[in-house]
mmCIF file of C-alpha atoms in Angstrom:
data_model
loop_
_atom_site.group_PDB
_atom_site.id
_atom_site.type_symbol
_atom_site.label_atom_id
_atom_site.label_comp_id
_atom_site.label_asym_id
_atom_site.label_seq_id
_atom_site.Cartn_x
_atom_site.Cartn_y
_atom_site.Cartn_z
ATOM 1 C CA MET A 1 25.377 -19.665 6.558
ATOM 2 C CA GLN A 2 23.988 -16.878 8.759
ATOM 3 C CA PHE A 3 25.723 -14.288 6.593
ATOM 4 C CA ALA A 4 24.210 -15.754 3.423
ATOM 5 C CA LEU A 5 20.736 -15.777 4.978
ATOM 6 C CA ALA A 6 21.126 -12.177 6.052
ATOM 7 C CA ARG A 7 22.047 -11.209 2.513
ATOM 8 C CA ALA A 8 19.034 -13.042 1.156
ATOM 9 C CA ARG A 9 16.723 -11.257 3.578
ATOM 10 C CA ARG A 10 18.155 -7.876 2.689
ATOM 11 C CA ALA A 11 17.657 -8.467 -1.021
ATOM 12 C CA ILE A 12 13.909 -8.836 -0.646
ATOM 13 C CA GLU A 13 12.969 -6.301 1.980
ATOM 14 C CA LEU A 14 10.347 -3.668 1.297
ATOM 15 C CA PRO A 15 11.695 -0.515 -0.389
ATOM 16 C CA SER A 16 13.158 1.902 2.130
ATOM 17 C CA ASN A 17 11.469 5.305 2.398
ATOM 18 C CA ALA A 18 14.624 6.866 3.783
ATOM 19 C CA GLY A 19 15.552 9.815 1.582
ATOM 20 C CA SER A 20 12.705 9.165 -0.848
ATOM 21 C CA SER A 21 10.299 11.829 -2.039
ATOM 22 C CA GLN A 22 6.731 12.121 -0.815
ATOM 23 C CA SER A 23 5.559 11.074 -4.273
ATOM 24 C CA GLN A 24 7.595 7.883 -4.036
ATOM 25 C CA LYS A 25 6.061 7.121 -0.633
ATOM 26 C CA SER A 26 2.530 7.595 -1.921
ATOM 27 C CA ILE A 27 3.201 5.410 -4.964
ATOM 28 C CA VAL A 28 4.518 2.587 -2.772
ATOM 29 C CA ASP A 29 1.567 3.014 -0.392
ATOM 30 C CA LYS A 30 -1.022 2.876 -3.174
ATOM 31 C CA ARG A 31 0.578 0.124 -5.241
ATOM 32 C CA HIS A 32 -0.373 -3.493 -4.750
ATOM 33 C CA VAL A 33 2.750 -5.097 -3.268
ATOM 34 C CA MET A 34 3.097 -8.786 -2.488
ATOM 35 C CA ASN A 35 2.928 -9.634 1.208
ATOM 36 C CA ASP A 36 6.066 -10.241 3.222
ATOM 37 C CA LYS A 37 5.809 -14.006 3.029
ATOM 38 C CA ALA A 38 5.619 -13.969 -0.780
ATOM 39 C CA LYS A 39 8.608 -11.631 -1.057
ATOM 40 C CA GLN A 40 10.654 -13.736 1.321
ATOM 41 C CA ALA A 41 10.066 -16.702 -0.963
ATOM 42 C CA SER A 42 12.541 -15.415 -3.563
ATOM 43 C CA LYS A 43 15.599 -17.647 -3.725
ATOM 44 C CA ILE A 44 17.665 -15.010 -5.530
ATOM 45 C CA TRP A 45 19.970 -13.102 -3.213
ATOM 46 C CA THR A 46 22.455 -10.260 -3.431
ATOM 47 C CA ASP A 47 25.158 -8.708 -1.283
ATOM 48 C CA LEU A 48 24.353 -5.325 -2.817
ATOM 49 C CA ASP A 49 22.011 -3.037 -0.866
ATOM 50 C CA ILE A 50 19.523 -1.964 -3.541
ATOM 51 C CA ASP A 51 18.324 0.945 -1.373
ATOM 52 C CA ALA A 52 21.715 2.399 -0.401
ATOM 53 C CA PRO A 53 22.857 5.843 -1.624
ATOM 54 C CA GLY A 54 25.768 6.208 -4.026
ATOM 55 C CA LYS A 55 26.854 4.076 -6.968
ATOM 56 C CA GLN A 56 27.084 0.310 -6.468
ATOM 57 C CA THR A 57 27.994 -2.538 -8.778
ATOM 58 C CA GLY A 58 27.435 -6.192 -8.021
ATOM 59 C CA PHE A 59 25.338 -9.238 -8.782
ATOM 60 C CA LEU A 60 22.052 -10.914 -8.127
ATOM 61 C CA TRP A 61 22.816 -14.580 -7.484
ATOM 62 C CA LEU A 62 20.440 -17.043 -9.159
ATOM 63 C CA PRO A 63 20.754 -20.536 -7.602
ATOM 64 C CA LEU A 64 21.002 -23.336 -10.167
ATOM 65 C CA ALA A 65 20.135 -26.471 -8.218
ATOM 66 C CA VAL A 66 18.734 -27.936 -11.442
ATOM 67 C CA HIS A 67 19.833 -30.237 -14.229
ATOM 68 C CA ASP A 68 19.835 -27.872 -17.168
ATOM 69 C CA ARG A 69 18.834 -28.777 -20.724
ATOM 70 C CA SER A 70 22.377 -28.610 -22.030
ATOM 71 C CA GLY A 71 23.129 -31.745 -20.043
ATOM 72 C CA ASP A 72 25.349 -30.068 -17.453
ATOM 73 C CA ASP A 73 24.609 -30.718 -13.796
ATOM 74 C CA ALA A 74 24.536 -27.263 -12.188
ATOM 75 C CA GLY A 75 24.683 -28.680 -8.669
ATOM 76 C CA TYR A 76 25.179 -25.890 -6.121
ATOM 77 C CA ASN A 77 26.252 -23.292 -8.676
ATOM 78 C CA CYS A 78 24.785 -19.809 -9.019
ATOM 79 C CA GLU A 79 24.336 -17.641 -12.111
ATOM 80 C CA PRO A 80 25.543 -14.051 -11.548
ATOM 81 C CA ILE A 81 23.167 -11.404 -12.903
ATOM 82 C CA PRO A 82 24.910 -7.996 -13.063
ATOM 83 C CA ILE A 83 23.131 -5.142 -11.288
ATOM 84 C CA VAL A 84 24.116 -1.494 -10.830
ATOM 85 C CA THR A 85 22.359 1.073 -8.660
ATOM 86 C CA LEU A 86 22.816 4.834 -8.466
ATOM 87 C CA ARG A 87 20.953 6.757 -5.769
ATOM 88 C CA ASN A 88 21.272 10.431 -4.989
ATOM 89 C CA GLY A 89 18.732 12.456 -3.049
ATOM 90 C CA GLU A 90 15.160 13.216 -4.085
ATOM 91 C CA GLY A 91 13.720 12.065 -7.402
ATOM 92 C CA PRO A 92 12.023 9.215 -9.227
ATOM 93 C CA SER A 93 13.119 5.574 -9.205
ATOM 94 C CA VAL A 94 13.737 4.001 -12.599
ATOM 95 C CA LEU A 95 14.580 0.465 -13.756
ATOM 96 C CA LEU A 96 16.727 0.349 -16.908
ATOM 97 C CA MET A 97 16.820 -3.121 -18.421
ATOM 98 C CA ALA A 98 18.320 -4.973 -21.397
ATOM 99 C CA GLY A 99 19.087 -8.613 -22.107
ATOM 100 C CA ASN A 100 15.462 -9.590 -21.556
ATOM 101 C CA HIS A 101 16.283 -11.677 -24.634
ATOM 102 C CA GLY A 102 19.913 -12.707 -24.699
ATOM 103 C CA ASN A 103 20.727 -12.165 -28.379
ATOM 104 C CA GLU A 104 19.326 -8.644 -28.641
ATOM 105 C CA TYR A 105 22.496 -6.606 -28.445
ATOM 106 C CA GLU A 106 21.854 -2.895 -28.905
ATOM 107 C CA GLY A 107 20.244 -2.324 -25.526
ATOM 108 C CA GLN A 108 22.951 -4.262 -23.699
ATOM 109 C CA ILE A 109 25.620 -2.058 -25.268
ATOM 110 C CA ILE A 110 23.707 1.140 -24.459
ATOM 111 C CA LEU A 111 23.363 0.250 -20.772
ATOM 112 C CA MET A 112 26.960 -0.956 -20.413
ATOM 113 C CA LYS A 113 28.164 2.384 -21.802
ATOM 114 C CA LEU A 114 25.814 4.264 -19.484
ATOM 115 C CA ILE A 115 27.063 2.329 -16.432
ATOM 116 C CA ARG A 116 30.642 3.286 -17.196
ATOM 117 C CA THR A 117 29.982 6.984 -17.847
ATOM 118 C CA LEU A 118 27.146 7.994 -15.517
ATOM 119 C CA LYS A 119 28.194 9.611 -12.239
ATOM 120 C CA VAL A 120 26.109 9.472 -9.089
ATOM 121 C CA GLU A 121 25.978 13.281 -8.973
ATOM 122 C CA ASP A 122 24.232 13.190 -12.359
ATOM 123 C CA VAL A 123 21.333 11.248 -10.820
ATOM 124 C CA ARG A 124 18.274 12.529 -8.973
ATOM 125 C CA GLY A 125 16.481 9.741 -7.148
ATOM 126 C CA ARG A 126 17.494 6.212 -8.089
ATOM 127 C CA LEU A 127 18.437 4.166 -11.143
ATOM 128 C CA ILE A 128 18.481 0.357 -11.012
ATOM 129 C CA ILE A 129 20.234 -1.073 -14.074
ATOM 130 C CA LEU A 130 20.007 -4.689 -15.270
ATOM 131 C CA PRO A 131 22.034 -4.802 -18.509
ATOM 132 C CA ALA A 132 21.730 -8.603 -18.798
ATOM 133 C CA ALA A 133 18.406 -9.370 -17.114
ATOM 134 C CA ASN A 134 18.150 -12.942 -18.390
ATOM 135 C CA ALA A 135 21.831 -13.600 -17.721
ATOM 136 C CA PRO A 136 21.806 -17.282 -18.766
ATOM 137 C CA ALA A 137 20.347 -16.289 -22.161
ATOM 138 C CA VAL A 138 22.915 -13.510 -22.538
ATOM 139 C CA ARG A 139 25.738 -15.898 -21.629
ATOM 140 C CA GLY A 140 24.408 -18.466 -24.092
ATOM 141 C CA ASP A 141 23.874 -15.833 -26.806
ATOM 142 C CA ARG A 142 20.304 -17.042 -27.201
ATOM 143 C CA ARG A 143 16.850 -15.484 -27.158
ATOM 144 C CA ASN A 144 15.770 -17.888 -24.404
ATOM 145 C CA SER A 145 17.657 -19.317 -21.458
ATOM 146 C CA PRO A 146 19.765 -22.404 -22.242
ATOM 147 C CA LEU A 147 18.928 -23.672 -18.741
ATOM 148 C CA ASP A 148 15.175 -24.111 -19.195
ATOM 149 C CA ASP A 149 14.377 -22.607 -22.632
ATOM 150 C CA GLY A 150 12.664 -19.815 -20.701
ATOM 151 C CA ASN A 151 11.611 -16.636 -22.476
ATOM 152 C CA LEU A 152 11.804 -14.045 -19.686
ATOM 153 C CA ASN A 153 9.267 -11.827 -21.452
ATOM 154 C CA ARG A 154 6.648 -14.581 -21.150
ATOM 155 C CA GLN A 155 7.315 -15.607 -17.537
ATOM 156 C CA PHE A 156 5.883 -12.811 -15.380
ATOM 157 C CA PRO A 157 4.812 -12.776 -12.581
ATOM 158 C CA GLY A 158 7.216 -15.683 -12.222
ATOM 159 C CA ASP A 159 7.557 -18.334 -9.578
ATOM 160 C CA PRO A 160 10.083 -18.303 -6.716
ATOM 161 C CA SER A 161 10.138 -22.119 -6.803
ATOM 162 C CA GLY A 162 10.027 -22.460 -10.584
ATOM 163 C CA GLY A 163 12.763 -22.761 -13.171
ATOM 164 C CA PRO A 164 15.604 -20.231 -13.435
ATOM 165 C CA THR A 165 13.728 -17.899 -15.796
ATOM 166 C CA ALA A 166 10.590 -17.909 -13.651
ATOM 167 C CA MET A 167 12.739 -17.113 -10.608
ATOM 168 C CA ILE A 168 14.228 -14.072 -12.388
ATOM 169 C CA ALA A 169 10.764 -12.865 -13.410
ATOM 170 C CA HIS A 170 9.486 -13.277 -9.851
ATOM 171 C CA PHE A 171 12.407 -11.303 -8.429
ATOM 172 C CA ILE A 172 11.905 -8.445 -10.894
ATOM 173 C CA GLU A 173 8.158 -8.239 -10.300
ATOM 174 C CA SER A 174 8.099 -8.769 -6.535
ATOM 175 C CA VAL A 175 11.334 -7.086 -5.458
ATOM 176 C CA ILE A 176 12.377 -4.490 -8.048
ATOM 177 C CA LEU A 177 9.126 -3.188 -9.572
ATOM 178 C CA PRO A 178 7.652 -2.146 -6.196
ATOM 179 C CA ARG A 179 10.694 0.122 -5.812
ATOM 180 C CA VAL A 180 10.323 2.003 -9.119
ATOM 181 C CA GLU A 181 7.972 4.366 -10.924
ATOM 182 C CA TYR A 182 9.346 3.864 -14.450
ATOM 183 C CA VAL A 183 10.749 0.974 -16.491
ATOM 184 C CA ILE A 184 12.713 1.398 -19.722
ATOM 185 C CA ASP A 185 13.255 -2.008 -21.354
ATOM 186 C CA LEU A 186 15.554 -2.034 -24.403
ATOM 187 C CA HIS A 187 14.805 -4.680 -27.061
ATOM 188 C CA SER A 188 15.899 -5.426 -30.637
ATOM 189 C CA GLY A 189 14.756 -7.847 -33.322
ATOM 190 C CA SER A 190 16.736 -10.923 -32.193
ATOM 191 C CA LEU A 191 18.465 -13.174 -34.765
ATOM 192 C CA THR A 192 15.536 -13.845 -37.067
ATOM 193 C CA ALA A 193 14.168 -10.338 -37.591
ATOM 194 C CA GLU A 194 15.263 -6.751 -38.050
ATOM 195 C CA TYR A 195 13.093 -3.894 -36.783
ATOM 196 C CA LEU A 196 12.621 -0.391 -38.043
ATOM 197 C CA PRO A 197 14.147 1.299 -34.955
ATOM 198 C CA CYS A 198 11.356 2.590 -32.745
ATOM 199 C CA ALA A 199 10.231 3.247 -29.196
ATOM 200 C CA VAL A 200 7.122 1.530 -27.850
ATOM 201 C CA VAL A 201 4.475 2.237 -25.222
ATOM 202 C CA ALA A 202 1.353 0.285 -24.354
ATOM 203 C CA ARG A 203 -1.881 2.247 -24.264
ATOM 204 C CA PRO A 204 -2.492 2.894 -20.534
ATOM 205 C CA PRO A 205 -5.620 1.318 -19.007
ATOM 206 C CA ASN A 206 -6.582 4.780 -17.721
ATOM 207 C CA PRO A 207 -7.360 7.079 -20.720
ATOM 208 C CA ASP A 208 -6.265 10.076 -18.651
ATOM 209 C CA HIS A 209 -2.691 8.762 -18.754
ATOM 210 C CA LEU A 210 -2.504 8.450 -22.548
ATOM 211 C CA GLU A 211 -1.082 11.891 -23.293
ATOM 212 C CA GLU A 212 1.698 11.423 -20.732
ATOM 213 C CA ALA A 213 2.643 8.108 -22.411
ATOM 214 C CA LEU A 214 2.675 9.775 -25.833
ATOM 215 C CA THR A 215 4.880 12.542 -24.428
ATOM 216 C CA ARG A 216 7.409 9.917 -23.325
ATOM 217 C CA LEU A 217 7.479 8.642 -26.923
ATOM 218 C CA ARG A 218 8.003 12.156 -28.266
ATOM 219 C CA VAL A 219 10.785 12.881 -25.769
ATOM 220 C CA PHE A 220 12.580 9.589 -26.443
ATOM 221 C CA GLY A 221 12.383 10.762 -30.021
ATOM 222 C CA MET A 222 12.844 7.816 -32.354
ATOM 223 C CA PRO A 223 11.555 8.564 -35.871
ATOM 224 C CA VAL A 224 8.817 5.970 -35.252
ATOM 225 C CA GLY A 225 6.855 5.563 -32.022
ATOM 226 C CA MET A 226 4.654 2.487 -31.684
ATOM 227 C CA ILE A 227 1.524 2.369 -29.554
ATOM 228 C CA ILE A 228 0.356 -1.143 -28.723
ATOM 229 C CA GLU A 229 -2.709 -2.353 -26.880
ATOM 230 C CA HIS A 230 -0.728 -5.129 -25.165
ATOM 231 C CA SER A 231 2.505 -7.038 -25.581
ATOM 232 C CA THR A 232 2.743 -10.100 -27.793
ATOM 233 C CA GLY A 233 3.417 -11.931 -24.531
ATOM 234 C CA GLY A 234 0.206 -10.668 -22.930
ATOM 235 C CA ASP A 235 0.152 -10.497 -19.126
ATOM 236 C CA GLY A 236 3.226 -12.759 -19.040
ATOM 237 C CA ALA A 237 5.364 -9.946 -20.477
ATOM 238 C CA LEU A 238 7.126 -7.232 -18.508
ATOM 239 C CA ILE A 239 4.440 -4.805 -19.723
ATOM 240 C CA GLY A 240 1.864 -6.943 -17.912
ATOM 241 C CA ALA A 241 3.951 -6.863 -14.742
ATOM 242 C CA CYS A 242 4.236 -3.075 -14.977
ATOM 243 C CA ARG A 243 0.469 -2.747 -15.342
ATOM 244 C CA ARG A 244 -0.086 -4.909 -12.266
ATOM 245 C CA GLN A 245 2.388 -2.825 -10.259
ATOM 246 C CA GLY A 246 1.297 0.594 -11.570
ATOM 247 C CA VAL A 247 4.683 1.284 -13.204
ATOM 248 C CA LYS A 248 5.074 3.413 -16.338
ATOM 249 C CA HIS A 249 6.731 1.464 -19.144
ATOM 250 C CA LEU A 250 8.592 2.258 -22.349
ATOM 251 C CA SER A 251 10.464 -0.216 -24.511
ATOM 252 C CA THR A 252 12.332 -0.161 -27.808
ATOM 253 C CA GLU A 253 13.008 -2.223 -30.887
ATOM 254 C CA LEU A 254 16.493 -1.292 -32.107
ATOM 255 C CA GLY A 255 17.438 -3.200 -35.228
ATOM 256 C CA GLY A 256 18.430 -6.816 -34.611
ATOM 257 C CA GLY A 257 19.329 -9.612 -36.983
ATOM 258 C CA GLY A 258 22.391 -10.670 -34.990
ATOM 259 C CA ASP A 259 24.106 -7.358 -35.706
ATOM 260 C CA VAL A 260 24.431 -4.047 -33.880
ATOM 261 C CA ASN A 261 22.650 -1.191 -35.645
ATOM 262 C CA ARG A 262 24.982 1.751 -35.135
ATOM 263 C CA ALA A 263 22.416 4.418 -36.062
ATOM 264 C CA ALA A 264 19.788 2.858 -33.767
ATOM 265 C CA VAL A 265 22.235 2.738 -30.830
ATOM 266 C CA GLU A 266 23.116 6.405 -31.297
ATOM 267 C CA MET A 267 19.480 7.506 -31.571
ATOM 268 C CA ALA A 268 18.466 5.480 -28.521
ATOM 269 C CA GLU A 269 21.382 6.750 -26.403
ATOM 270 C CA HIS A 270 20.263 10.326 -26.966
ATOM 271 C CA GLY A 271 16.628 9.338 -26.509
ATOM 272 C CA LEU A 272 17.346 7.668 -23.174
ATOM 273 C CA ALA A 273 19.291 10.721 -21.994
ATOM 274 C CA ARG A 274 16.401 13.007 -22.951
ATOM 275 C CA LEU A 275 13.787 10.831 -21.273
ATOM 276 C CA LEU A 276 15.727 10.442 -18.016
ATOM 277 C CA HIS A 277 16.058 14.219 -17.760
ATOM 278 C CA HIS A 278 12.408 14.765 -18.732
ATOM 279 C CA ILE A 279 11.124 12.589 -15.887
ATOM 280 C CA GLY A 280 13.513 14.232 -13.407
ATOM 281 C CA ALA A 281 15.925 11.300 -12.995
ATOM 282 C CA THR A 282 19.052 13.287 -13.943
ATOM 283 C CA SER A 283 20.219 16.598 -12.526
ATOM 284 C CA ARG A 284 21.303 17.924 -15.901
ATOM 285 C CA ALA A 285 20.658 17.254 -19.554
ATOM 286 C CA LEU A 286 23.035 14.516 -20.727
ATOM 287 C CA THR A 287 22.518 15.391 -24.387
ATOM 288 C CA ASP A 288 21.918 18.575 -26.354
ATOM 289 C CA ARG A 289 20.412 16.728 -29.317
ATOM 290 C CA ARG A 290 16.787 17.642 -29.922
ATOM 291 C CA ALA A 291 14.212 14.923 -30.449
ATOM 292 C CA PRO A 292 13.201 14.453 -34.080
ATOM 293 C CA ASP A 293 9.574 14.356 -35.124
ATOM 294 C CA CYS A 294 8.010 11.048 -34.136
ATOM 295 C CA ARG A 295 5.520 9.250 -36.376
ATOM 296 C CA PHE A 296 2.998 7.319 -34.280
ATOM 297 C CA VAL A 297 2.102 3.882 -35.652
ATOM 298 C CA ALA A 298 0.232 0.790 -34.519
ATOM 299 C CA ARG A 299 0.932 -2.756 -35.642
ATOM 300 C CA VAL A 300 -1.716 -4.361 -37.801
ATOM 301 C CA PRO A 301 -3.279 -7.554 -36.361
ATOM 302 C CA SER A 302 -0.930 -10.526 -36.655
ATOM 303 C CA ARG A 303 -3.259 -12.199 -39.172
ATOM 304 C CA ASP A 304 -2.415 -9.294 -41.534
ATOM 305 C CA TYR A 305 1.356 -9.725 -41.338
ATOM 306 C CA VAL A 306 2.979 -10.998 -44.512
ATOM 307 C CA TYR A 307 3.601 -14.760 -44.414
ATOM 308 C CA ALA A 308 5.284 -17.110 -46.829
ATOM 309 C CA ASP A 309 2.901 -19.674 -48.282
ATOM 310 C CA SER A 310 5.213 -21.634 -50.553
ATOM 311 C CA SER A 311 4.767 -25.329 -51.218
ATOM 312 C CA GLU A 312 8.367 -26.020 -50.089
ATOM 313 C CA ARG A 313 11.156 -24.147 -48.379
ATOM 314 C CA GLY A 314 13.304 -21.918 -50.527
ATOM 315 C CA LEU A 315 15.297 -18.693 -50.574
ATOM 316 C CA PHE A 316 13.316 -15.530 -49.899
ATOM 317 C CA GLU A 317 14.124 -12.498 -52.046
ATOM 318 C CA PRO A 318 12.607 -9.337 -50.514
ATOM 319 C CA LEU A 319 11.378 -6.681 -52.907
ATOM 320 C CA VAL A 320 10.647 -4.058 -50.224
ATOM 321 C CA GLY A 321 12.485 -2.973 -47.089
ATOM 322 C CA LEU A 322 12.041 -1.357 -43.699
ATOM 323 C CA ASN A 323 10.069 1.908 -43.739
ATOM 324 C CA ASP A 324 8.614 1.151 -47.189
ATOM 325 C CA THR A 325 4.873 1.502 -47.711
ATOM 326 C CA VAL A 326 3.079 -1.455 -49.317
ATOM 327 C CA GLU A 327 -0.424 -1.878 -50.732
ATOM 328 C CA ALA A 328 -2.825 -4.809 -50.574
ATOM 329 C CA GLY A 329 -2.163 -7.229 -53.427
ATOM 330 C CA GLN A 330 1.417 -6.059 -53.945
ATOM 331 C CA VAL A 331 4.150 -8.601 -54.646
ATOM 332 C CA VAL A 332 6.642 -7.905 -51.848
ATOM 333 C CA GLY A 333 9.005 -10.820 -52.374
ATOM 334 C CA ARG A 334 9.742 -14.086 -54.151
ATOM 335 C CA ILE A 335 10.737 -17.548 -52.962
ATOM 336 C CA HIS A 336 13.270 -19.372 -55.152
ATOM 337 C CA PHE A 337 13.660 -23.156 -54.968
ATOM 338 C CA THR A 338 17.202 -24.480 -54.881
ATOM 339 C CA THR A 339 16.139 -28.112 -55.361
ATOM 340 C CA THR A 340 14.485 -27.259 -58.704
ATOM 341 C CA PRO A 341 16.274 -24.115 -59.856
ATOM 342 C CA TRP A 342 14.519 -24.130 -63.229
ATOM 343 C CA ARG A 343 11.167 -23.664 -61.504
ATOM 344 C CA ASP A 344 9.593 -20.201 -61.448
ATOM 345 C CA PRO A 345 9.728 -18.533 -58.024
ATOM 346 C CA GLU A 346 6.530 -18.191 -56.022
ATOM 347 C CA PRO A 347 5.438 -14.636 -55.244
ATOM 348 C CA VAL A 348 4.810 -13.402 -51.710
ATOM 349 C CA ILE A 349 1.815 -11.074 -51.687
ATOM 350 C CA THR A 350 0.635 -8.742 -48.935
ATOM 351 C CA ARG A 351 -3.029 -8.881 -47.973
ATOM 352 C CA THR A 352 -3.190 -5.351 -46.618
ATOM 353 C CA ASP A 353 -1.715 -1.863 -46.805
ATOM 354 C CA GLY A 354 0.894 -0.788 -44.311
ATOM 355 C CA LEU A 355 4.352 0.397 -43.332
ATOM 356 C CA VAL A 356 7.080 -2.260 -43.136
ATOM 357 C CA LEU A 357 8.129 -2.438 -39.476
ATOM 358 C CA THR A 358 10.094 -5.715 -39.452
ATOM 359 C CA ARG A 359 11.663 -7.994 -41.995
ATOM 360 C CA ARG A 360 12.733 -11.615 -41.789
ATOM 361 C CA ILE A 361 16.493 -12.174 -41.733
ATOM 362 C CA PRO A 362 17.147 -15.851 -42.629
ATOM 363 C CA ALA A 363 16.769 -16.270 -46.381
ATOM 364 C CA ARG A 364 15.671 -19.911 -46.034
ATOM 365 C CA THR A 365 11.913 -19.559 -45.748
ATOM 366 C CA GLY A 366 8.804 -21.721 -45.929
ATOM 367 C CA ARG A 367 5.084 -21.790 -45.327
ATOM 368 C CA GLY A 368 4.045 -19.946 -42.162
ATOM 369 C CA ASP A 369 7.226 -17.901 -41.761
ATOM 370 C CA CYS A 370 6.519 -14.205 -41.176
ATOM 371 C CA VAL A 371 8.564 -12.222 -43.689
ATOM 372 C CA PHE A 372 7.217 -8.741 -42.878
ATOM 373 C CA ALA A 373 5.229 -7.217 -40.009
ATOM 374 C CA LEU A 374 3.307 -4.088 -40.910
ATOM 375 C CA GLY A 375 2.021 -0.999 -39.146
ATOM 376 C CA ARG A 376 -0.320 1.865 -39.896
ATOM 377 C CA ASP A 377 -0.579 5.424 -38.667
ATOM 378 C CA TRP A 378 -2.085 5.434 -35.181
ATOM 379 C CA SER A 379 -5.019 7.474 -33.966
ATOM 380 C CA PRO A 380 -6.431 7.727 -30.429
ATOM 381 C CA ALA A 381 -9.762 6.376 -31.677
ATOM 382 C CA GLY A 382 -8.004 3.136 -32.575
ATOM 383 C CA THR A 383 -8.661 3.338 -36.314
ATOM 384 C CA ASN A 384 -5.446 3.187 -38.270
#
């Protein structure tokens, strides 16, 4: 019992300044960090020393003293959440994360490959890697956790006494984010949507930081870079947590649809290698591939996405695809009705111009289903 308590205490201590750069010290000093009592409240523990030098592999242990929604009594069980740390001398601290949503696969594969190939001597500073951040959702192959239907990207800042997903969010925000200067969070389109592969940054609250955020997009080097004002999840998303903690954030959307987009994985692997070297987190360039030109876009307001408005559910036939440009009033798809196959299909019409950023995957579609999300070229003035 004493050993377990000691491990729990160690998991939630303040970041150590031993061996850290002066810039890291000043960032920790200036950043709002929860008080000791709040940090001690985390019920997640680990036997891995997050602040130790070298390369470590292990688990965060999420206690499951709940009756989960699948009907299984978890009792005294714990859910293991894989964590890897690499620390070597002076340099920035970076959190690399995937599995925020369990059925978004590209990012999980990218980080698992990186864990196996990256050597501690390649690192400057510290990398903290969570390849399956919402481990119950990853295990269940679901967007949300099967334990509490929790969407991790809507749960921040979390709750140390809440459900399993809220506990994970609390641990990330109160224990990990105060240790890092950068977060790279790898997403895809989940089972119901496919994205035009892109990297994403939120417009910084401080206008003086905008150019640095745009540079991160250029260095990551996906053909499309998206600038958003805020996450769909608002302050409950990881982006909101990063803003509260003063952490620089970049995310991705890498395909999706229940598949693994090979081209998107390859582009993002090289992009991640470039970005880590650009910010000083690796001692050498891990790729010699140059970044392609990046087209900056912004999503149109959600009211201007393309929605089905059919009188009954049917089969959606898309007439445009990812990266296509559409015009207001254009017929972009048809819905066919299997119950009355002799009936003419109903057209799906876009209300606005834009670039197709996402497309719906399930063919069975009905009123209110988003079939395409659109974007437009971005400008700093906010007019697209």
